[in-house]
Amino acid sequence: MNAAPPMLTAAGPVDGLDRPLLTYLDDRTGERADLTAADLGGWAARTAGLLRDGCALTPGSRVAVLLPPHWRTAAVLLGAWSVGMAVSFHPRATAGLSVLEPGGDRPYDAVFVTPERLDDWLEDVPDGVHRYLVGTGPQPLSEVPVGWLDWSAEVRRHTDAPPAHHAIHPDDPASPDGTSYGEWGRLAHALADQFDLRAGDRLLVDAAEHEHPVKWLLTPLFAGASVVLCAGLDPARRDALVAAEQVTRVL
């Protein structure tokens, strides 16, 4: 996407434009989704259009994301960041905990949550002006509560063409707490070095062990690596999965 923030610029090509940039697997159900850079960019562009044109949000608007590691989560995050939104990511581990951020006394401009977390009695889902349910299964959502919209249906109303260019500077806030795009980029760079991750690598990530997108999304994108994101990973199948997916690094 031509509006992607500097921290998301890959260090190099991912072994061909037709190769998957992000592969999502559910080891329990057999679900699989392979997205090239163009595929993921298209879904991110649709999300950017939803926020900018559908919700009339502007750079700096506050967006809350309560989603697990998933290709749809990647689309929501990249789409929001590409048009300058300040994204607050709420890991499942924070359920029931208060998250104090500047402006926390008012609703978020947009909220994205799974049906499971919306229905969880322990979860304190923040209020939002625009509220979207994001399903993570292969089937469409069967029911959407009053006051919520189905992201998968609404996002298809928008083009997958890159959004109009919006210049994003390293000092701009990428999160409501003031963390900048540059700071996220430096963290992703440091983690890429720590994991010895290089352009062309294929990284296997256990979704249950690494919920925060700085590890399973930003770091490999920064390094120019592709990702195999696996939910419900059976440890007994790890070696076979590494071989089948041509994995070069495991997180």
PDB file of C-alpha atoms in Angstrom:
ATOM      1  CA  MET A   1       0.000   0.000   0.000  1.00  0.00           C
ATOM      2  CA  ASN A   2       1.388   3.372  -0.889  1.00  0.00           C
ATOM      3  CA  ALA A   3       0.170   4.803   2.407  1.00  0.00           C
ATOM      4  CA  ALA A   4       1.838   2.226   4.629  1.00  0.00           C
ATOM      5  CA  PRO A   5       3.750   3.742   7.545  1.00  0.00           C
ATOM      6  CA  PRO A   6       7.546   3.648   7.371  1.00  0.00           C
ATOM      7  CA  MET A   7       7.826   0.903   9.982  1.00  0.00           C
ATOM      8  CA  LEU A   8       5.953  -1.537   7.727  1.00  0.00           C
ATOM      9  CA  THR A   9       8.316  -1.225   4.804  1.00  0.00           C
ATOM     10  CA  ALA A  10       9.849  -4.646   4.227  1.00  0.00           C
ATOM     11  CA  ALA A  11      13.594  -4.997   3.963  1.00  0.00           C
ATOM     12  CA  GLY A  12      13.231  -6.902   0.701  1.00  0.00           C
ATOM     13  CA  PRO A  13      10.907  -8.945  -1.507  1.00  0.00           C
ATOM     14  CA  VAL A  14       9.281 -12.045  -0.077  1.00  0.00           C
ATOM     15  CA  ASP A  15      10.522 -14.610  -2.565  1.00  0.00           C
ATOM     16  CA  GLY A  16       8.242 -13.534  -5.402  1.00  0.00           C
ATOM     17  CA  LEU A  17       5.065 -11.506  -5.547  1.00  0.00           C
ATOM     18  CA  ASP A  18       2.908 -14.612  -6.017  1.00  0.00           C
ATOM     19  CA  ARG A  19       4.206 -16.326  -2.881  1.00  0.00           C
ATOM     20  CA  PRO A  20       2.161 -16.113   0.342  1.00  0.00           C
ATOM     21  CA  LEU A  21       3.185 -13.262   2.609  1.00  0.00           C
ATOM     22  CA  LEU A  22       0.867 -14.486   5.367  1.00  0.00           C
ATOM     23  CA  THR A  23      -0.413 -18.034   5.743  1.00  0.00           C
ATOM     24  CA  TYR A  24      -3.014 -18.641   8.441  1.00  0.00           C
ATOM     25  CA  LEU A  25      -3.573 -22.208   9.648  1.00  0.00           C
ATOM     26  CA  ASP A  26      -5.883 -23.662  12.284  1.00  0.00           C
ATOM     27  CA  ASP A  27      -4.404 -27.009  13.260  1.00  0.00           C
ATOM     28  CA  ARG A  28      -7.650 -28.042  14.961  1.00  0.00           C
ATOM     29  CA  THR A  29     -10.066 -27.464  12.090  1.00  0.00           C
ATOM     30  CA  GLY A  30      -7.819 -27.630   9.037  1.00  0.00           C
ATOM     31  CA  GLU A  31      -8.747 -24.085   7.996  1.00  0.00           C
ATOM     32  CA  ARG A  32      -6.142 -22.441   5.791  1.00  0.00           C
ATOM     33  CA  ALA A  33      -5.774 -19.025   4.156  1.00  0.00           C
ATOM     34  CA  ASP A  34      -2.822 -17.996   1.988  1.00  0.00           C
ATOM     35  CA  LEU A  35      -2.488 -14.277   1.306  1.00  0.00           C
ATOM     36  CA  THR A  36       0.048 -12.713  -1.023  1.00  0.00           C
ATOM     37  CA  ALA A  37       1.245  -9.178  -0.366  1.00  0.00           C
ATOM     38  CA  ALA A  38      -1.364  -7.979  -2.882  1.00  0.00           C
ATOM     39  CA  ASP A  39      -4.133  -9.956  -1.149  1.00  0.00           C
ATOM     40  CA  LEU A  40      -3.295  -8.632   2.302  1.00  0.00           C
ATOM     41  CA  GLY A  41      -2.824  -5.136   0.926  1.00  0.00           C
ATOM     42  CA  GLY A  42      -6.262  -5.318  -0.681  1.00  0.00           C
ATOM     43  CA  TRP A  43      -7.996  -6.281   2.568  1.00  0.00           C
ATOM     44  CA  ALA A  44      -6.066  -3.589   4.422  1.00  0.00           C
ATOM     45  CA  ALA A  45      -7.106  -1.046   1.777  1.00  0.00           C
ATOM     46  CA  ARG A  46     -10.752  -2.050   2.205  1.00  0.00           C
ATOM     47  CA  THR A  47     -10.436  -1.562   5.958  1.00  0.00           C
ATOM     48  CA  ALA A  48      -8.792   1.807   5.416  1.00  0.00           C
ATOM     49  CA  GLY A  49     -11.740   2.792   3.205  1.00  0.00           C
ATOM     50  CA  LEU A  50     -14.205   1.581   5.820  1.00  0.00           C
ATOM     51  CA  LEU A  51     -12.598   3.744   8.495  1.00  0.00           C
ATOM     52  CA  ARG A  52     -11.920   6.813   6.377  1.00  0.00           C
ATOM     53  CA  ASP A  53     -14.952   6.866   4.080  1.00  0.00           C
ATOM     54  CA  GLY A  54     -17.494   4.668   5.863  1.00  0.00           C
ATOM     55  CA  CYS A  55     -16.877   6.042   9.361  1.00  0.00           C
ATOM     56  CA  ALA A  56     -15.547   9.492   8.314  1.00  0.00           C
ATOM     57  CA  LEU A  57     -12.548   9.101  10.628  1.00  0.00           C
ATOM     58  CA  THR A  58      -9.414  11.177  10.247  1.00  0.00           C
ATOM     59  CA  PRO A  59      -5.720  10.651  11.099  1.00  0.00           C
ATOM     60  CA  GLY A  60      -5.285  10.420  14.851  1.00  0.00           C
ATOM     61  CA  SER A  61      -8.705   8.841  15.439  1.00  0.00           C
ATOM     62  CA  ARG A  62      -8.650   6.220  18.201  1.00  0.00           C
ATOM     63  CA  VAL A  63      -9.292   2.600  17.209  1.00  0.00           C
ATOM     64  CA  ALA A  64      -9.514  -0.330  19.650  1.00  0.00           C
ATOM     65  CA  VAL A  65      -8.677  -3.841  18.407  1.00  0.00           C
ATOM     66  CA  LEU A  66      -9.641  -6.901  20.483  1.00  0.00           C
ATOM     67  CA  LEU A  67      -8.726  -9.645  18.026  1.00  0.00           C
ATOM     68  CA  PRO A  68      -6.497 -12.760  18.112  1.00  0.00           C
ATOM     69  CA  PRO A  69      -3.566 -13.463  15.785  1.00  0.00           C
ATOM     70  CA  HIS A  70      -5.344 -13.942  12.446  1.00  0.00           C
ATOM     71  CA  TRP A  71      -5.113 -12.738   8.859  1.00  0.00           C
ATOM     72  CA  ARG A  72      -8.215 -10.579   9.401  1.00  0.00           C
ATOM     73  CA  THR A  73      -6.525  -8.953  12.379  1.00  0.00           C
ATOM     74  CA  ALA A  74      -3.563  -8.127  10.150  1.00  0.00           C
ATOM     75  CA  ALA A  75      -5.934  -6.492   7.650  1.00  0.00           C
ATOM     76  CA  VAL A  76      -7.626  -4.407  10.355  1.00  0.00           C
ATOM     77  CA  LEU A  77      -4.331  -3.253  11.884  1.00  0.00           C
ATOM     78  CA  LEU A  78      -2.579  -2.441   8.609  1.00  0.00           C
ATOM     79  CA  GLY A  79      -5.677  -0.732   7.261  1.00  0.00           C
ATOM     80  CA  ALA A  80      -6.026   1.480  10.334  1.00  0.00           C
ATOM     81  CA  TRP A  81      -2.333   2.377  10.440  1.00  0.00           C
ATOM     82  CA  SER A  82      -2.203   3.123   6.711  1.00  0.00           C
ATOM     83  CA  VAL A  83      -4.582   6.069   7.172  1.00  0.00           C
ATOM     84  CA  GLY A  84      -2.953   7.348  10.347  1.00  0.00           C
ATOM     85  CA  MET A  85      -5.215   5.905  13.055  1.00  0.00           C
ATOM     86  CA  ALA A  86      -3.973   5.531  16.632  1.00  0.00           C
ATOM     87  CA  VAL A  87      -4.541   1.832  17.356  1.00  0.00           C
ATOM     88  CA  SER A  88      -4.997   0.430  20.851  1.00  0.00           C
ATOM     89  CA  PHE A  89      -4.425  -3.342  20.807  1.00  0.00           C
ATOM     90  CA  HIS A  90      -6.067  -5.201  23.705  1.00  0.00           C
ATOM     91  CA  PRO A  91      -4.603  -8.720  24.108  1.00  0.00           C
ATOM     92  CA  ARG A  92      -6.877 -11.464  25.446  1.00  0.00           C
ATOM     93  CA  ALA A  93      -4.624 -11.612  28.507  1.00  0.00           C
ATOM     94  CA  THR A  94      -5.859  -8.150  29.531  1.00  0.00           C
ATOM     95  CA  ALA A  95      -9.499  -9.276  29.836  1.00  0.00           C
ATOM     96  CA  GLY A  96     -11.027  -7.742  32.943  1.00  0.00           C
ATOM     97  CA  LEU A  97      -8.209  -5.226  33.356  1.00  0.00           C
ATOM     98  CA  SER A  98      -8.651  -1.488  32.938  1.00  0.00           C
ATOM     99  CA  VAL A  99      -6.532   0.031  30.185  1.00  0.00           C
ATOM    100  CA  LEU A 100      -5.684   3.644  31.008  1.00  0.00           C
ATOM    101  CA  GLU A 101      -4.947   5.761  27.962  1.00  0.00           C
ATOM    102  CA  PRO A 102      -5.271   9.435  27.088  1.00  0.00           C
ATOM    103  CA  GLY A 103      -8.899  10.050  26.163  1.00  0.00           C
ATOM    104  CA  GLY A 104      -9.951   6.885  27.972  1.00  0.00           C
ATOM    105  CA  ASP A 105     -12.963   8.660  29.430  1.00  0.00           C
ATOM    106  CA  ARG A 106     -14.628   8.823  26.008  1.00  0.00           C
ATOM    107  CA  PRO A 107     -15.602   6.127  23.490  1.00  0.00           C
ATOM    108  CA  TYR A 108     -13.143   4.970  20.858  1.00  0.00           C
ATOM    109  CA  ASP A 109     -13.888   6.133  17.353  1.00  0.00           C
ATOM    110  CA  ALA A 110     -14.052   2.499  16.207  1.00  0.00           C
ATOM    111  CA  VAL A 111     -13.899  -0.868  17.974  1.00  0.00           C
ATOM    112  CA  PHE A 112     -13.161  -4.278  16.428  1.00  0.00           C
ATOM    113  CA  VAL A 113     -13.854  -7.400  18.521  1.00  0.00           C
ATOM    114  CA  THR A 114     -14.579 -11.102  18.041  1.00  0.00           C
ATOM    115  CA  PRO A 115     -18.002 -12.498  19.013  1.00  0.00           C
ATOM    116  CA  GLU A 116     -16.278 -14.684  21.620  1.00  0.00           C
ATOM    117  CA  ARG A 117     -14.756 -11.729  23.438  1.00  0.00           C
ATOM    118  CA  LEU A 118     -17.937  -9.687  23.125  1.00  0.00           C
ATOM    119  CA  ASP A 119     -19.862 -12.471  24.888  1.00  0.00           C
ATOM    120  CA  ASP A 120     -17.203 -13.137  27.543  1.00  0.00           C
ATOM    121  CA  TRP A 121     -18.471 -12.038  30.971  1.00  0.00           C
ATOM    122  CA  LEU A 122     -14.892 -11.327  32.052  1.00  0.00           C
ATOM    123  CA  GLU A 123     -14.209  -9.010  29.131  1.00  0.00           C
ATOM    124  CA  ASP A 124     -14.745  -5.276  29.442  1.00  0.00           C
ATOM    125  CA  VAL A 125     -15.189  -4.361  25.784  1.00  0.00           C
ATOM    126  CA  PRO A 126     -14.651  -0.606  25.388  1.00  0.00           C
ATOM    127  CA  ASP A 127     -17.392   1.535  23.964  1.00  0.00           C
ATOM    128  CA  GLY A 128     -17.047   2.820  20.418  1.00  0.00           C
ATOM    129  CA  VAL A 129     -18.833   5.163  18.045  1.00  0.00           C
ATOM    130  CA  HIS A 130     -18.485   2.580  15.260  1.00  0.00           C
ATOM    131  CA  ARG A 131     -18.524  -1.066  16.383  1.00  0.00           C
ATOM    132  CA  TYR A 132     -17.557  -4.102  14.296  1.00  0.00           C
ATOM    133  CA  LEU A 133     -17.639  -7.839  14.943  1.00  0.00           C
ATOM    134  CA  VAL A 134     -14.832  -9.765  13.260  1.00  0.00           C
ATOM    135  CA  GLY A 135     -15.336 -13.492  12.870  1.00  0.00           C
ATOM    136  CA  THR A 136     -12.270 -15.719  12.813  1.00  0.00           C
ATOM    137  CA  GLY A 137     -13.886 -18.869  11.445  1.00  0.00           C
ATOM    138  CA  PRO A 138     -14.396 -19.967   7.832  1.00  0.00           C
ATOM    139  CA  GLN A 139     -18.167 -19.369   7.928  1.00  0.00           C
ATOM    140  CA  PRO A 140     -19.933 -15.971   7.930  1.00  0.00           C
ATOM    141  CA  LEU A 141     -21.283 -14.711  11.231  1.00  0.00           C
ATOM    142  CA  SER A 142     -24.736 -16.194  11.836  1.00  0.00           C
ATOM    143  CA  GLU A 143     -25.877 -13.406  14.158  1.00  0.00           C
ATOM    144  CA  VAL A 144     -24.843  -9.806  14.772  1.00  0.00           C
ATOM    145  CA  PRO A 145     -26.201  -8.021  17.875  1.00  0.00           C
ATOM    146  CA  VAL A 146     -28.036  -4.726  17.588  1.00  0.00           C
ATOM    147  CA  GLY A 147     -25.589  -1.839  17.574  1.00  0.00           C
ATOM    148  CA  TRP A 148     -22.837  -3.856  15.862  1.00  0.00           C
ATOM    149  CA  LEU A 149     -21.886  -4.449  12.234  1.00  0.00           C
ATOM    150  CA  ASP A 150     -20.207  -7.427  10.563  1.00  0.00           C
ATOM    151  CA  TRP A 151     -16.723  -6.277   9.467  1.00  0.00           C
ATOM    152  CA  SER A 152     -16.538  -8.947   6.773  1.00  0.00           C
ATOM    153  CA  ALA A 153     -19.729  -7.683   5.135  1.00  0.00           C
ATOM    154  CA  GLU A 154     -19.084  -3.963   5.574  1.00  0.00           C
ATOM    155  CA  VAL A 155     -15.480  -4.025   4.369  1.00  0.00           C
ATOM    156  CA  ARG A 156     -16.545  -5.484   1.019  1.00  0.00           C
ATOM    157  CA  ARG A 157     -18.374  -2.247   0.257  1.00  0.00           C
ATOM    158  CA  HIS A 158     -14.989  -0.558  -0.200  1.00  0.00           C
ATOM    159  CA  THR A 159     -12.361  -0.851  -2.906  1.00  0.00           C
ATOM    160  CA  ASP A 160      -9.220  -2.919  -2.546  1.00  0.00           C
ATOM    161  CA  ALA A 161      -7.254  -0.230  -4.371  1.00  0.00           C
ATOM    162  CA  PRO A 162      -4.656   1.537  -2.213  1.00  0.00           C
ATOM    163  CA  PRO A 163      -6.127   4.486  -0.294  1.00  0.00           C
ATOM    164  CA  ALA A 164      -5.281   8.053  -1.211  1.00  0.00           C
ATOM    165  CA  HIS A 165      -1.756   8.778  -0.054  1.00  0.00           C
ATOM    166  CA  HIS A 166      -1.468   9.992   3.512  1.00  0.00           C
ATOM    167  CA  ALA A 167       2.001  10.937   4.694  1.00  0.00           C
ATOM    168  CA  ILE A 168       2.819   9.289   8.009  1.00  0.00           C
ATOM    169  CA  HIS A 169       5.830  10.523   9.928  1.00  0.00           C
ATOM    170  CA  PRO A 170       7.894   8.482  12.409  1.00  0.00           C
ATOM    171  CA  ASP A 171       6.896  10.806  15.259  1.00  0.00           C
ATOM    172  CA  ASP A 172       3.145  10.487  14.612  1.00  0.00           C
ATOM    173  CA  PRO A 173       1.271   8.510  17.304  1.00  0.00           C
ATOM    174  CA  ALA A 174       0.500   4.941  16.221  1.00  0.00           C
ATOM    175  CA  SER A 175      -1.219   4.205  19.545  1.00  0.00           C
ATOM    176  CA  PRO A 176      -3.431   6.332  21.826  1.00  0.00           C
ATOM    177  CA  ASP A 177      -0.784   6.102  24.573  1.00  0.00           C
ATOM    178  CA  GLY A 178       1.544   8.144  22.355  1.00  0.00           C
ATOM    179  CA  THR A 179       3.766   5.320  21.076  1.00  0.00           C
ATOM    180  CA  SER A 180       4.908   6.541  17.679  1.00  0.00           C
ATOM    181  CA  TYR A 181       5.279   4.747  14.375  1.00  0.00           C
ATOM    182  CA  GLY A 182       9.029   5.189  14.700  1.00  0.00           C
ATOM    183  CA  GLU A 183       9.077   3.560  18.129  1.00  0.00           C
ATOM    184  CA  TRP A 184       7.138   0.546  16.886  1.00  0.00           C
ATOM    185  CA  GLY A 185       9.534   0.362  13.951  1.00  0.00           C
ATOM    186  CA  ARG A 186      12.596   0.405  16.194  1.00  0.00           C
ATOM    187  CA  LEU A 187      11.096  -2.323  18.376  1.00  0.00           C
ATOM    188  CA  ALA A 188      10.315  -4.472  15.318  1.00  0.00           C
ATOM    189  CA  HIS A 189      13.883  -3.929  14.082  1.00  0.00           C
ATOM    190  CA  ALA A 190      15.322  -4.992  17.433  1.00  0.00           C
ATOM    191  CA  LEU A 191      13.135  -8.102  17.547  1.00  0.00           C
ATOM    192  CA  ALA A 192      14.079  -9.035  13.983  1.00  0.00           C
ATOM    193  CA  ASP A 193      17.731  -8.893  15.019  1.00  0.00           C
ATOM    194  CA  GLN A 194      16.990 -10.884  18.178  1.00  0.00           C
ATOM    195  CA  PHE A 195      15.209 -13.599  16.175  1.00  0.00           C
ATOM    196  CA  ASP A 196      17.919 -13.472  13.470  1.00  0.00           C
ATOM    197  CA  LEU A 197      15.129 -12.878  10.961  1.00  0.00           C
ATOM    198  CA  ARG A 198      16.141 -11.920   7.432  1.00  0.00           C
ATOM    199  CA  ALA A 199      14.501 -11.073   4.115  1.00  0.00           C
ATOM    200  CA  GLY A 200      13.186 -14.237   2.473  1.00  0.00           C
ATOM    201  CA  ASP A 201      12.808 -16.159   5.738  1.00  0.00           C
ATOM    202  CA  ARG A 202       9.557 -18.002   6.426  1.00  0.00           C
ATOM    203  CA  LEU A 203       8.595 -17.684  10.083  1.00  0.00           C
ATOM    204  CA  LEU A 204       6.364 -20.159  11.931  1.00  0.00           C
ATOM    205  CA  VAL A 205       4.452 -18.487  14.772  1.00  0.00           C
ATOM    206  CA  ASP A 206       2.399 -20.331  17.388  1.00  0.00           C
ATOM    207  CA  ALA A 207      -0.615 -18.020  17.745  1.00  0.00           C
ATOM    208  CA  ALA A 208      -1.262 -19.198  21.303  1.00  0.00           C
ATOM    209  CA  GLU A 209       2.215 -18.152  22.424  1.00  0.00           C
ATOM    210  CA  HIS A 210       2.565 -14.801  20.643  1.00  0.00           C
ATOM    211  CA  GLU A 211      -0.594 -12.709  20.739  1.00  0.00           C
ATOM    212  CA  HIS A 212       0.834  -9.242  20.259  1.00  0.00           C
ATOM    213  CA  PRO A 213       1.111  -8.204  16.582  1.00  0.00           C
ATOM    214  CA  VAL A 214       4.530  -6.639  17.079  1.00  0.00           C
ATOM    215  CA  LYS A 215       5.892 -10.204  17.022  1.00  0.00           C
ATOM    216  CA  TRP A 216       3.739 -12.059  14.492  1.00  0.00           C
ATOM    217  CA  LEU A 217       3.074  -9.158  12.108  1.00  0.00           C
ATOM    218  CA  LEU A 218       5.298  -6.088  12.399  1.00  0.00           C
ATOM    219  CA  THR A 219       8.613  -7.838  13.006  1.00  0.00           C
ATOM    220  CA  PRO A 220       8.465 -10.234  10.015  1.00  0.00           C
ATOM    221  CA  LEU A 221       7.120  -7.498   7.728  1.00  0.00           C
ATOM    222  CA  PHE A 222       9.935  -5.192   8.796  1.00  0.00           C
ATOM    223  CA  ALA A 223      12.480  -7.912   8.073  1.00  0.00           C
ATOM    224  CA  GLY A 224      10.961  -8.840   4.692  1.00  0.00           C
ATOM    225  CA  ALA A 225       9.982 -12.315   5.890  1.00  0.00           C
ATOM    226  CA  SER A 226       6.758 -14.246   5.331  1.00  0.00           C
ATOM    227  CA  VAL A 227       4.665 -15.705   8.148  1.00  0.00           C
ATOM    228  CA  VAL A 228       2.976 -19.027   8.846  1.00  0.00           C
ATOM    229  CA  LEU A 229       0.583 -18.167  11.676  1.00  0.00           C
ATOM    230  CA  CYS A 230      -0.771 -21.326  13.290  1.00  0.00           C
ATOM    231  CA  ALA A 231      -3.668 -21.504  15.762  1.00  0.00           C
ATOM    232  CA  GLY A 232      -4.188 -24.647  17.839  1.00  0.00           C
ATOM    233  CA  LEU A 233      -0.713 -25.874  16.977  1.00  0.00           C
ATOM    234  CA  ASP A 234      -0.127 -29.498  17.945  1.00  0.00           C
ATOM    235  CA  PRO A 235       3.472 -29.710  19.236  1.00  0.00           C
ATOM    236  CA  ALA A 236       3.712 -33.242  17.845  1.00  0.00           C
ATOM    237  CA  ARG A 237       3.144 -31.830  14.342  1.00  0.00           C
ATOM    238  CA  ARG A 238       5.581 -28.943  14.569  1.00  0.00           C
ATOM    239  CA  ASP A 239       8.458 -30.624  12.739  1.00  0.00           C
ATOM    240  CA  ALA A 240       6.185 -31.877   9.972  1.00  0.00           C
ATOM    241  CA  LEU A 241       4.685 -28.416   9.596  1.00  0.00           C
ATOM    242  CA  VAL A 242       8.136 -26.833   9.406  1.00  0.00           C
ATOM    243  CA  ALA A 243       9.066 -29.167   6.576  1.00  0.00           C
ATOM    244  CA  ALA A 244       5.757 -28.872   4.705  1.00  0.00           C
ATOM    245  CA  GLU A 245       5.704 -25.054   4.839  1.00  0.00           C
ATOM    246  CA  GLN A 246       9.436 -24.626   4.135  1.00  0.00           C
ATOM    247  CA  VAL A 247       9.842 -22.756   7.416  1.00  0.00           C
ATOM    248  CA  THR A 248      13.288 -21.309   8.112  1.00  0.00           C
ATOM    249  CA  ARG A 249      12.617 -19.735  11.542  1.00  0.00           C
ATOM    250  CA  VAL A 250      10.325 -20.724  14.432  1.00  0.00           C
ATOM    251  CA  LEU A 251       8.991 -18.303  17.017  1.00  0.00           C
TER     252      LEU A 251
END
